[in-house]
Amino acid sequence: MFPRILVTLDGSPDARRASQLALVLAERFESRVSAQFVIDTRVVEGPAVETLAPLWGEMSSRPFRAEVMEAWTARGDETLAEFAGRAVTAGREHVERHLDVGVAEEAILARAAGADLVVMGRRGEHAGFGRHPIGSTVSRVLRRAPHPVLLAAPGPADGGGNGGGDGDGANGAPAGPATAAAAPPSLPRVCAVACDGREPSIRALDLAVRYAEAVDGEVRVVAAGGDEADAVLEPAQRLLHDHGVPWESARLDADPPEAVAEALARWKADCLFMGAFGRSRLHDLLLGSRTDAILEAVRVPAFLVR
């Protein structure tokens, strides 16, 4: 189902969770795996470098930038090598490793064009502080990705904090890759689908059905709202009946984030399928993003489809 999987790495705990999930899927689907580490030029050449350089007595930030680039290159090589070692243990011996330099989302989207699924952590190492459930790079990738994106579940201490990044070294250079031991995730099989009748959610439902068929899983569909939401569920129910996968559906009279969270708990679903950013950026800016709100409310891996 996913012949080619791309996993993005940055050394953060979120990225490590994504890499573990990518290997679980790759083993099940016998996928080719590509791992990508991006050295973001905005970090290497950004204001922090300009500010810190004089502390080393440099007349210019240019020598300091070279040191930062060297440190990030070593970090990237180490992170990619560590993942490749884990991939061999998981039976994926041929991992393509890509150490790219550029604007992070542009580099990821360029690699994503050659993949069937992109697996990412919710918040990267440079996501910063605050309660935003996904990092800005992830958000930009989701809005433009040509294929589905799978976001790993958040960690036990995330909860809208700073995203759990490893942090930078005191001299502006990156710290080492995350090495905290964690139990590998299991293959998700109980698939909840957030359905709102829009094209992205219809495509998410189709992906969930195909995924459930491939893993002998089950599909659970939830629509949020009053009686009008029944019209959203009817075509989804017909599709599920035609495919013959085990399924249930429910209409919950609540806002979408609360409805999805309640459905996940009710059905003990271990993954979520949903459309990503079905409204305009202006709508999201003025009234908030439904995608962000749902992701903040759930703590399972989420397949997002444009």
CSV table of N, CA and C in Angstrom, one decimal, residues 142-208:
chain,number,residue,atom,x,y,z
A,142,LEU,N,1.9,20.0,5.4
A,142,LEU,CA,0.6,19.5,5.3
A,142,LEU,C,-0.2,20.2,4.3
A,143,ARG,N,-0.1,21.5,4.2
A,143,ARG,CA,-0.9,22.3,3.2
A,143,ARG,C,-0.5,22.0,1.8
A,144,ARG,N,0.7,21.4,1.5
A,144,ARG,CA,1.2,21.3,0.2
A,144,ARG,C,1.6,19.9,-0.2
A,145,ALA,N,1.6,18.9,0.7
A,145,ALA,CA,2.1,17.6,0.5
A,145,ALA,C,1.3,16.9,-0.6
A,146,PRO,N,2.0,16.3,-1.6
A,146,PRO,CA,1.2,15.6,-2.7
A,146,PRO,C,0.7,14.3,-2.3
A,147,HIS,N,1.1,13.7,-1.1
A,147,HIS,CA,0.6,12.4,-0.7
A,147,HIS,C,0.3,12.5,0.8
A,148,PRO,N,-0.4,11.5,1.3
A,148,PRO,CA,-0.7,11.5,2.8
A,148,PRO,C,0.5,11.7,3.7
A,149,VAL,N,0.3,12.4,4.8
A,149,VAL,CA,1.3,12.6,5.8
A,149,VAL,C,0.8,11.9,7.1
A,150,LEU,N,1.6,11.2,7.7
A,150,LEU,CA,1.3,10.5,9.0
A,150,LEU,C,2.1,11.2,10.1
A,151,LEU,N,1.4,11.8,11.0
A,151,LEU,CA,2.0,12.4,12.2
A,151,LEU,C,2.0,11.4,13.4
A,152,ALA,N,3.2,11.2,13.9
A,152,ALA,CA,3.2,10.2,15.1
A,152,ALA,C,2.5,10.8,16.3
A,153,ALA,N,2.1,9.9,17.2
A,153,ALA,CA,1.5,10.4,18.4
A,153,ALA,C,2.4,11.3,19.2
A,154,PRO,N,1.9,12.2,19.9
A,154,PRO,CA,2.8,13.0,20.8
A,154,PRO,C,3.3,12.2,22.0
A,155,GLY,N,4.4,12.7,22.5
A,155,GLY,CA,4.9,12.0,23.7
A,155,GLY,C,4.2,12.2,25.0
A,156,PRO,N,4.4,11.5,26.0
A,156,PRO,CA,3.7,11.6,27.2
A,156,PRO,C,3.8,13.0,27.9
A,157,ALA,N,4.8,13.7,27.6
A,157,ALA,CA,5.0,15.0,28.3
A,157,ALA,C,4.8,16.2,27.4
A,158,ASP,N,4.3,15.9,26.1
A,158,ASP,CA,4.2,17.0,25.2
A,158,ASP,C,3.1,18.0,25.6
A,159,GLY,N,1.8,17.5,25.4
A,159,GLY,CA,0.7,18.2,25.9
A,159,GLY,C,0.7,19.7,25.5
A,160,GLY,N,1.2,20.1,24.4
A,160,GLY,CA,1.2,21.5,24.0
A,160,GLY,C,2.4,22.3,24.6
A,161,GLY,N,3.4,21.6,25.1
A,161,GLY,CA,4.5,22.3,25.6
A,161,GLY,C,5.5,22.8,24.5
A,162,ASN,N,6.8,22.6,24.8
A,162,ASN,CA,7.7,23.1,23.8
A,162,ASN,C,8.0,22.0,22.7
A,163,GLY,N,7.4,20.9,22.7
A,163,GLY,CA,7.6,20.0,21.6
A,163,GLY,C,8.6,19.0,21.9
A,164,GLY,N,9.3,19.1,23.1
A,164,GLY,CA,10.3,18.0,23.5
A,164,GLY,C,11.5,18.0,22.7
A,165,GLY,N,12.0,19.1,22.1
A,165,GLY,CA,13.2,19.0,21.3
A,165,GLY,C,14.4,18.8,22.2
A,166,ASP,N,15.5,18.3,21.5
A,166,ASP,CA,16.7,18.0,22.3
A,166,ASP,C,17.3,19.3,22.8
A,167,GLY,N,17.1,20.4,22.1
A,167,GLY,CA,17.7,21.7,22.4
A,167,GLY,C,19.1,21.8,21.8
A,168,ASP,N,19.6,23.0,21.7
A,168,ASP,CA,20.9,23.3,21.1
A,168,ASP,C,21.9,23.4,22.2
A,169,GLY,N,23.2,23.2,21.8
A,169,GLY,CA,24.3,23.3,22.7
A,169,GLY,C,24.5,24.8,23.0
A,170,ALA,N,25.3,25.0,24.0
A,170,ALA,CA,25.5,26.4,24.5
A,170,ALA,C,26.2,27.3,23.5
A,171,ASN,N,26.9,26.7,22.5
A,171,ASN,CA,27.6,27.5,21.5
A,171,ASN,C,26.8,27.6,20.2
A,172,GLY,N,25.5,27.3,20.3
A,172,GLY,CA,24.7,27.4,19.1
A,172,GLY,C,24.8,26.2,18.2
A,173,ALA,N,25.5,25.2,18.5
A,173,ALA,CA,25.6,24.0,17.8
A,173,ALA,C,24.6,23.0,18.3
A,174,PRO,N,24.2,22.1,17.5
A,174,PRO,CA,23.2,21.1,17.9
A,174,PRO,C,23.7,20.1,18.9
A,175,ALA,N,22.8,19.7,19.8
A,175,ALA,CA,23.2,18.6,20.7
A,175,ALA,C,23.1,17.2,19.9
A,176,GLY,N,23.4,16.1,20.6
A,176,GLY,CA,23.4,14.8,20.0
A,176,GLY,C,22.0,14.3,19.7
A,177,PRO,N,21.8,13.3,18.9
A,177,PRO,CA,20.5,12.7,18.6
A,177,PRO,C,19.8,12.2,19.8
A,178,ALA,N,18.5,12.1,19.8
A,178,ALA,CA,17.8,11.6,20.9
A,178,ALA,C,18.0,10.1,21.0
A,179,THR,N,18.3,9.6,22.3
A,179,THR,CA,18.6,8.2,22.5
A,179,THR,C,17.7,7.6,23.5
A,180,ALA,N,16.7,8.3,24.0
A,180,ALA,CA,15.9,7.8,25.1
A,180,ALA,C,15.2,6.5,24.6
A,181,ALA,N,15.2,5.4,25.4
A,181,ALA,CA,14.6,4.2,25.0
A,181,ALA,C,13.1,4.3,25.1
A,182,ALA,N,12.4,3.7,24.1
A,182,ALA,CA,11.0,3.7,24.1
A,182,ALA,C,10.5,2.4,23.5
A,183,ALA,N,9.4,1.9,23.9
A,183,ALA,CA,8.8,0.7,23.3
A,183,ALA,C,8.4,1.0,21.9
A,184,PRO,N,8.7,0.2,21.0
A,184,PRO,CA,8.2,0.4,19.6
A,184,PRO,C,6.7,0.4,19.5
A,185,PRO,N,6.1,1.2,18.7
A,185,PRO,CA,4.7,1.2,18.6
A,185,PRO,C,4.2,0.0,17.9
A,186,SER,N,2.9,-0.4,18.1
A,186,SER,CA,2.3,-1.5,17.4
A,186,SER,C,1.6,-1.0,16.1
A,187,LEU,N,1.3,-1.9,15.2
A,187,LEU,CA,0.7,-1.5,14.0
A,187,LEU,C,-0.8,-1.1,14.3
A,188,PRO,N,-1.2,0.2,13.9
A,188,PRO,CA,-2.5,0.6,14.2
A,188,PRO,C,-3.5,-0.2,13.4
A,189,ARG,N,-4.7,-0.6,14.0
A,189,ARG,CA,-5.7,-1.4,13.3
A,189,ARG,C,-7.1,-0.9,13.5
A,190,VAL,N,-7.4,-0.1,14.5
A,190,VAL,CA,-8.7,0.4,14.7
A,190,VAL,C,-8.7,1.9,14.2
A,191,CYS,N,-9.2,2.1,13.1
A,191,CYS,CA,-9.1,3.4,12.4
A,191,CYS,C,-10.3,4.3,12.5
A,192,ALA,N,-10.1,5.4,13.2
A,192,ALA,CA,-11.2,6.4,13.3
A,192,ALA,C,-11.0,7.4,12.2
A,193,VAL,N,-12.2,7.8,11.6
A,193,VAL,CA,-12.2,8.7,10.5
A,193,VAL,C,-13.0,9.9,10.9
A,194,ALA,N,-12.5,11.1,10.9
A,194,ALA,CA,-13.2,12.4,11.1
A,194,ALA,C,-13.8,12.8,9.8
A,195,CYS,N,-15.1,12.7,9.7
A,195,CYS,CA,-15.8,13.0,8.4
A,195,CYS,C,-16.6,14.2,8.5
A,196,ASP,N,-16.4,15.2,7.5
A,196,ASP,CA,-17.2,16.4,7.5
A,196,ASP,C,-17.8,16.6,6.1
A,197,GLY,N,-17.6,15.7,5.2
A,197,GLY,CA,-18.2,15.8,3.9
A,197,GLY,C,-17.4,16.5,2.8
A,198,ARG,N,-16.3,17.2,3.3
A,198,ARG,CA,-15.5,17.9,2.3
A,198,ARG,C,-14.5,16.9,1.6
A,199,GLU,N,-14.0,17.3,0.5
A,199,GLU,CA,-13.2,16.5,-0.3
A,199,GLU,C,-12.0,15.9,0.4
A,200,PRO,N,-11.2,16.7,1.2
A,200,PRO,CA,-10.1,16.0,2.0
A,200,PRO,C,-10.6,14.9,2.9
A,201,SER,N,-11.7,15.1,3.6
A,201,SER,CA,-12.2,14.0,4.5
A,201,SER,C,-12.6,12.8,3.7
A,202,ILE,N,-13.2,13.0,2.5
A,202,ILE,CA,-13.6,11.9,1.7
A,202,ILE,C,-12.4,11.1,1.3
A,203,ARG,N,-11.3,11.8,0.9
A,203,ARG,CA,-10.1,11.1,0.5
A,203,ARG,C,-9.5,10.4,1.7
A,204,ALA,N,-9.6,11.0,2.9
A,204,ALA,CA,-9.1,10.3,4.1
A,204,ALA,C,-9.9,9.1,4.4
A,205,LEU,N,-11.2,9.1,4.2
A,205,LEU,CA,-12.0,7.9,4.4
A,205,LEU,C,-11.6,6.8,3.4
A,206,ASP,N,-11.4,7.1,2.2
A,206,ASP,CA,-10.9,6.1,1.2
A,206,ASP,C,-9.6,5.5,1.6
A,207,LEU,N,-8.7,6.3,2.1
A,207,LEU,CA,-7.4,5.8,2.5
A,207,LEU,C,-7.6,4.9,3.7
A,208,ALA,N,-8.4,5.3,4.7
A,208,ALA,CA,-8.7,4.5,5.9
A,208,ALA,C,-9.2,3.1,5.5
